[in-house]
mmCIF file of C-alpha atoms in Angstrom:
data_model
loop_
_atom_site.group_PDB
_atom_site.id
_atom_site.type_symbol
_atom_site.label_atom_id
_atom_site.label_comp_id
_atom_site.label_asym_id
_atom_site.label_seq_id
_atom_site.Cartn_x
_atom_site.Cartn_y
_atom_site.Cartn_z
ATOM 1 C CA UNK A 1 253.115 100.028 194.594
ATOM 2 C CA UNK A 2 250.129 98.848 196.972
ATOM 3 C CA UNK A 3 248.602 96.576 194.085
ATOM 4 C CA UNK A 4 252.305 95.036 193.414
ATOM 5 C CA UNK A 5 252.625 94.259 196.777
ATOM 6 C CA UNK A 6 248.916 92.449 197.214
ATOM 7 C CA UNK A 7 249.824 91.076 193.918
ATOM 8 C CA UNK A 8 252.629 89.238 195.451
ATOM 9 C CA UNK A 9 251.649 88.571 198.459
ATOM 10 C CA UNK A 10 248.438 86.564 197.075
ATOM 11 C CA UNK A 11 251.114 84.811 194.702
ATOM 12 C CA UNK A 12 252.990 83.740 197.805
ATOM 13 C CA UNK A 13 249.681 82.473 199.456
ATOM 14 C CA UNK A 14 248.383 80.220 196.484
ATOM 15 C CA UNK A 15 251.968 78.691 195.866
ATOM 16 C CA UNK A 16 252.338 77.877 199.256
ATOM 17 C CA UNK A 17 248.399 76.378 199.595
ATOM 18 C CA UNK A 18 249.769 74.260 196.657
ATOM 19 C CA UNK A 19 252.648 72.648 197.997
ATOM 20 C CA UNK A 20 250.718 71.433 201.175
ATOM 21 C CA UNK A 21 250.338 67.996 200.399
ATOM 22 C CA UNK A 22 247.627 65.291 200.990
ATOM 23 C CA UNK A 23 248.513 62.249 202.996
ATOM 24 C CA UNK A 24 249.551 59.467 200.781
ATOM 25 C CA UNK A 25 247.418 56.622 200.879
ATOM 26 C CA UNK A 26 248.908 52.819 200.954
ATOM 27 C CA UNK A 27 247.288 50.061 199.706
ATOM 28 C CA UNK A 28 247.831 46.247 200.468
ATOM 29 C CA UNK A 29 247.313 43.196 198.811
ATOM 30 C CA UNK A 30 247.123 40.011 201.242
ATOM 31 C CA UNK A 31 250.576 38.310 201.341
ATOM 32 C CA UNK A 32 250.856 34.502 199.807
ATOM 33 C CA UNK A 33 251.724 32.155 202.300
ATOM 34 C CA UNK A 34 250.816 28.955 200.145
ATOM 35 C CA UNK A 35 253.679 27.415 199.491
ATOM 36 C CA UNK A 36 253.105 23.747 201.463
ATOM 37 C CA UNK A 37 252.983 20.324 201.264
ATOM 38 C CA UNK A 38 249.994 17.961 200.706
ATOM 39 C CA UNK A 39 248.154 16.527 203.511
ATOM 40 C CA UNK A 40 249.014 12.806 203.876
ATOM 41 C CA UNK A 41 246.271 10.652 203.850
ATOM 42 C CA UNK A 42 244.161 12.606 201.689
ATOM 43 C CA UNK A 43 241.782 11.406 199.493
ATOM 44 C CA UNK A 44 242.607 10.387 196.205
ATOM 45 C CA UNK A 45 239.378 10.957 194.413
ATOM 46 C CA UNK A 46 240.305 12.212 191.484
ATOM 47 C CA UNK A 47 236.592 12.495 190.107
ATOM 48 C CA UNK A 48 235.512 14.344 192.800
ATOM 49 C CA UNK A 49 235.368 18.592 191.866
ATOM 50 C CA UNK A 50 234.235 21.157 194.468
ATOM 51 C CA UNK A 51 233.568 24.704 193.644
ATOM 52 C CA UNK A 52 234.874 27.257 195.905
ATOM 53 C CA UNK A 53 231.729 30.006 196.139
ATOM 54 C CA UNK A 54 232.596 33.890 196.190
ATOM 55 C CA UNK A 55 234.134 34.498 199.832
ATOM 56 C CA UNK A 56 230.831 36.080 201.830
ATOM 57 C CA UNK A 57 232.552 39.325 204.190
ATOM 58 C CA UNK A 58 230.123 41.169 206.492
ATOM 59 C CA UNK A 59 229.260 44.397 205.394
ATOM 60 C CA UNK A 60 231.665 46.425 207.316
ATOM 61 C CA UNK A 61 234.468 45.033 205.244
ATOM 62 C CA UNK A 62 233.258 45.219 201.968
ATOM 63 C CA UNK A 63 235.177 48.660 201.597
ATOM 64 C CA UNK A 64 238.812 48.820 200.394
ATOM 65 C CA UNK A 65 239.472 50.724 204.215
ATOM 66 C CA UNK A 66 241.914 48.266 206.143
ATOM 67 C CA UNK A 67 239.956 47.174 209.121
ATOM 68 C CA UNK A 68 240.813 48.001 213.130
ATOM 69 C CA UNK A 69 238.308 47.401 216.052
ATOM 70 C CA UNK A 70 238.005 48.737 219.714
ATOM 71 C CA UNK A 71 236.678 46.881 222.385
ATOM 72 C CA UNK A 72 233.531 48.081 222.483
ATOM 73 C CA UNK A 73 233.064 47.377 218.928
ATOM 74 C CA UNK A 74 233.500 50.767 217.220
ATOM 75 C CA UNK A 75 234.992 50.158 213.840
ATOM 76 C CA UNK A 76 237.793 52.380 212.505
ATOM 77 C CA UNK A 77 238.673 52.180 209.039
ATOM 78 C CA UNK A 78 241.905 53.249 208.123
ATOM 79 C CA UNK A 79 241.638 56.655 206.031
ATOM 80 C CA UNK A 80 245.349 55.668 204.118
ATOM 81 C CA UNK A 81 245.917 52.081 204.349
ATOM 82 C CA UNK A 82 243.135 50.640 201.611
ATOM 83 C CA UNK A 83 243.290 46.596 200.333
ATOM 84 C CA UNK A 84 244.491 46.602 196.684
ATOM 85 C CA UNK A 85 241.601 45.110 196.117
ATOM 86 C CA UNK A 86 238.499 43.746 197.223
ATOM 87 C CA UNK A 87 239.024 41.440 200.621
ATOM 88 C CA UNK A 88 236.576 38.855 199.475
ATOM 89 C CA UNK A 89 238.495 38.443 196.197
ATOM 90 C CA UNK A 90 241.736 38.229 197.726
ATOM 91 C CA UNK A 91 240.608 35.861 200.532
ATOM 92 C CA UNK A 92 238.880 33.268 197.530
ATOM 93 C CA UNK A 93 242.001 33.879 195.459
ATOM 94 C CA UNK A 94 244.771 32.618 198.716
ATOM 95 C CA UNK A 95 241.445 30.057 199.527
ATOM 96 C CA UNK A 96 241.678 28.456 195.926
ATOM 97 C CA UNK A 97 245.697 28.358 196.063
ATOM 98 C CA UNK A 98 245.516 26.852 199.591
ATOM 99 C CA UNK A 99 243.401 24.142 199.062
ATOM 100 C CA UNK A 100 245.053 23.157 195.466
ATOM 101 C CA UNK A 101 248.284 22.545 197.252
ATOM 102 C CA UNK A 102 246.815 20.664 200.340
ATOM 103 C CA UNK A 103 244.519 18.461 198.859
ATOM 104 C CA UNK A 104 245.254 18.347 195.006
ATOM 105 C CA UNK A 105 243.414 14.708 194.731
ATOM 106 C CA UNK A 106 239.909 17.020 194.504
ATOM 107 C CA UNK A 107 239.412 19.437 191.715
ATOM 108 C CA UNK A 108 239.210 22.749 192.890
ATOM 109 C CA UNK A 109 236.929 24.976 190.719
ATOM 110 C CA UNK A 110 237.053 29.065 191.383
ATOM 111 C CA UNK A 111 233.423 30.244 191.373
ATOM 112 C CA UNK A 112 234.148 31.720 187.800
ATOM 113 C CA UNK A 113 233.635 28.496 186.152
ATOM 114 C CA UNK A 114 230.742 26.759 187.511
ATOM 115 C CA UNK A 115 229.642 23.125 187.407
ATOM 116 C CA UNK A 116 226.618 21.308 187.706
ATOM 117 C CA UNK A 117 227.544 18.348 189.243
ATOM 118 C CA UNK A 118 229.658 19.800 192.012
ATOM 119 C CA UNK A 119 230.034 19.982 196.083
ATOM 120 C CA UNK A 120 230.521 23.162 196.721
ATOM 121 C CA UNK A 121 232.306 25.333 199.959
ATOM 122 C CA UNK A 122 230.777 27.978 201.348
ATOM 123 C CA UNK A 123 233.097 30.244 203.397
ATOM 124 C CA UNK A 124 230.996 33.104 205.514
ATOM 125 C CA UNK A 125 233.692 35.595 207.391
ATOM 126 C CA UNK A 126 232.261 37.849 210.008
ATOM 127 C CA UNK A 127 234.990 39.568 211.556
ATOM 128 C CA UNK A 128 238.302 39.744 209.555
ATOM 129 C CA UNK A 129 240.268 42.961 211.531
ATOM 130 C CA UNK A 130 242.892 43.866 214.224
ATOM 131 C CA UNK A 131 242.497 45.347 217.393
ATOM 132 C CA UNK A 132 243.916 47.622 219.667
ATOM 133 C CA UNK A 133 245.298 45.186 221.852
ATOM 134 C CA UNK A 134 247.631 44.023 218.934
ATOM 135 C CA UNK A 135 245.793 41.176 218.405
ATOM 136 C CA UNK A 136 243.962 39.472 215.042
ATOM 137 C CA UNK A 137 240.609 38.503 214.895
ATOM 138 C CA UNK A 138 239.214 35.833 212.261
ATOM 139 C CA UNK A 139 235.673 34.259 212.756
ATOM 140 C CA UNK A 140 232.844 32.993 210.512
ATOM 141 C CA UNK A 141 231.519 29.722 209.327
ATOM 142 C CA UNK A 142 231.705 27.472 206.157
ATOM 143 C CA UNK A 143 229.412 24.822 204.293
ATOM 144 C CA UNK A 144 230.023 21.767 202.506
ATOM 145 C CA UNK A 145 227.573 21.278 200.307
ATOM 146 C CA UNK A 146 226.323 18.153 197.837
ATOM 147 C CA UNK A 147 225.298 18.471 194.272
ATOM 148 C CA UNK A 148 222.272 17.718 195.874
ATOM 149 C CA UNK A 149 222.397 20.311 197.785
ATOM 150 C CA UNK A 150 222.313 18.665 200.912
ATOM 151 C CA UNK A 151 224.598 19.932 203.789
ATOM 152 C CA UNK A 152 227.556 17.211 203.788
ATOM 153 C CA UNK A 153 230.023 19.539 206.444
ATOM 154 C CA UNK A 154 229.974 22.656 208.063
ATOM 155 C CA UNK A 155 231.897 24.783 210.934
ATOM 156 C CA UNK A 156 232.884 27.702 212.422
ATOM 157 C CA UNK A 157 236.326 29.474 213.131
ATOM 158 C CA UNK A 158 236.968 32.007 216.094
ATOM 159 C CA UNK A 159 240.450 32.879 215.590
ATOM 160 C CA UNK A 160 242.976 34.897 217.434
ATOM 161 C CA UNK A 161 246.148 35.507 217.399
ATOM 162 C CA UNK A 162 248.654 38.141 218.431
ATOM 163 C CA UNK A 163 250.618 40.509 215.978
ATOM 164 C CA UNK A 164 254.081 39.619 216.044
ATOM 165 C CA UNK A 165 255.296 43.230 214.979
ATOM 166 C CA UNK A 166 252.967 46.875 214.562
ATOM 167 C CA UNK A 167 252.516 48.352 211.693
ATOM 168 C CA UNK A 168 249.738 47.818 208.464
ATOM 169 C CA UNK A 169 252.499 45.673 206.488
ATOM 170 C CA UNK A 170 252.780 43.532 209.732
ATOM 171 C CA UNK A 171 249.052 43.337 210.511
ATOM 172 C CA UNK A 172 248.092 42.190 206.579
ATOM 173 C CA UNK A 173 250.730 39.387 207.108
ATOM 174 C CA UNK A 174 249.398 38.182 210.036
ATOM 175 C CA UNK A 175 245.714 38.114 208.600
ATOM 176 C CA UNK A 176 246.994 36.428 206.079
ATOM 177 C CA UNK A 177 248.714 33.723 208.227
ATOM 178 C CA UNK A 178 245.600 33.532 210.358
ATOM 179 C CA UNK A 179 243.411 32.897 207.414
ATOM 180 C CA UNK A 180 245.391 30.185 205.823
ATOM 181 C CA UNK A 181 246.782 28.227 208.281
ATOM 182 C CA UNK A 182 244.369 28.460 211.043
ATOM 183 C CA UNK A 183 241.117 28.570 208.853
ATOM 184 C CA UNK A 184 241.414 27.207 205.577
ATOM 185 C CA UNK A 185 244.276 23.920 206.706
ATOM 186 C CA UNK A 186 241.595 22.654 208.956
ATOM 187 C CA UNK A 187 238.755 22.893 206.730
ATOM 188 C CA UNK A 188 241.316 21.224 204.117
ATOM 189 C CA UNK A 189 241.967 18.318 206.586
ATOM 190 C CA UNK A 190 237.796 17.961 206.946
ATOM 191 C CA UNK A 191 237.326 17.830 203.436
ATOM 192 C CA UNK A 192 240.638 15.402 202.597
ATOM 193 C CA UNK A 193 238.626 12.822 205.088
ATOM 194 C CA UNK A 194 235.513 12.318 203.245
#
């Protein structure tokens, strides 16, 4: 009777160890927010083709872990809430679709299909993350370059800009936002006014 009892209560043990379940992760894809108007004004080139580089992310957000930063600059990345994919891919992928619809006079090339005798933009991003503060933080630089490949236009973008809601869903949409309209639309309105 002793070993029926140890028999069972080992059975109960292992059946409940497997029913504990592991969190669930969730992953995100950046939300499309392209869906606007040419720029007026813009040049109408139609010869002139620039290649959109690969999308250069600091190290610290080359991981599929969704990004969150502290004040003192201790990075957090989320255990459960991944990117569907690689940032840098989605951020040239919304870049590309951006910059099609704002300025389709130039010929937008993806960096899959390289030309010789193209400019070519260069877009460096060093912080991409929320904090704790319920804000989002965008910064980084970007190049213009000739098919010389002599520097034509560059800048830099700082961004901030407070999360309208919390939650991951929330925070991916306002990256998203951030990135398009107050990143890539002004670097569309440099490059329109060659």
């Amino acid at each position: 009777m002793t070993r029926q009892l140890w028999i069972m209560i080992i059975a109960v043990f292992l059946s409940s160890c497997a029913s504990t379940s592991a969190p669930v992760s969730q992953e995100y894809l950046l939300p499309d927010h392209t869906s606007v108007s040419a720029y007026q004004g813009a040049s109408t080139d139609k010869d002139l083709a620039i290649q959109v580089k690969p999308i250069k992310v600091a190290d610290y957000l080359k991981r599929l872990n969704i990004v969150m930063v502290n004040n003192d600059g201790k990075v957090y990345q989320a255990a459960n809430h991944l990117w569907a994919e690689p940032l840098a891919s989605q951020l040239e992928s919304l870049t590309m679709d951006r910059l099609e619809q704002r300025v389709p006079s130039i010929s937008w090339l993806p960096s899959s299909q390289p030309l010789l005798n193209a400019m070519t933009l260069q877009i460096d991003v060093s912080n991409f993350y929320a904090n704790f503060q319920g804000e989002i933080i965008v910064s980084g630089r970007w190049y213009l370059v000739s098919d010389s490949n002599k520097l034509i236009k560059s800048g830099q973008f700082n961004k901030t800009t407070k999360l309208k809601k919390d939650g991951y869903t929330a925070m991916t949409d306002q990256l998203s936002l951030t990135w398009l309209s107050e990143v890539i639309d002004p670097i569309a309105v440099k490059v329109s006014q060659m």
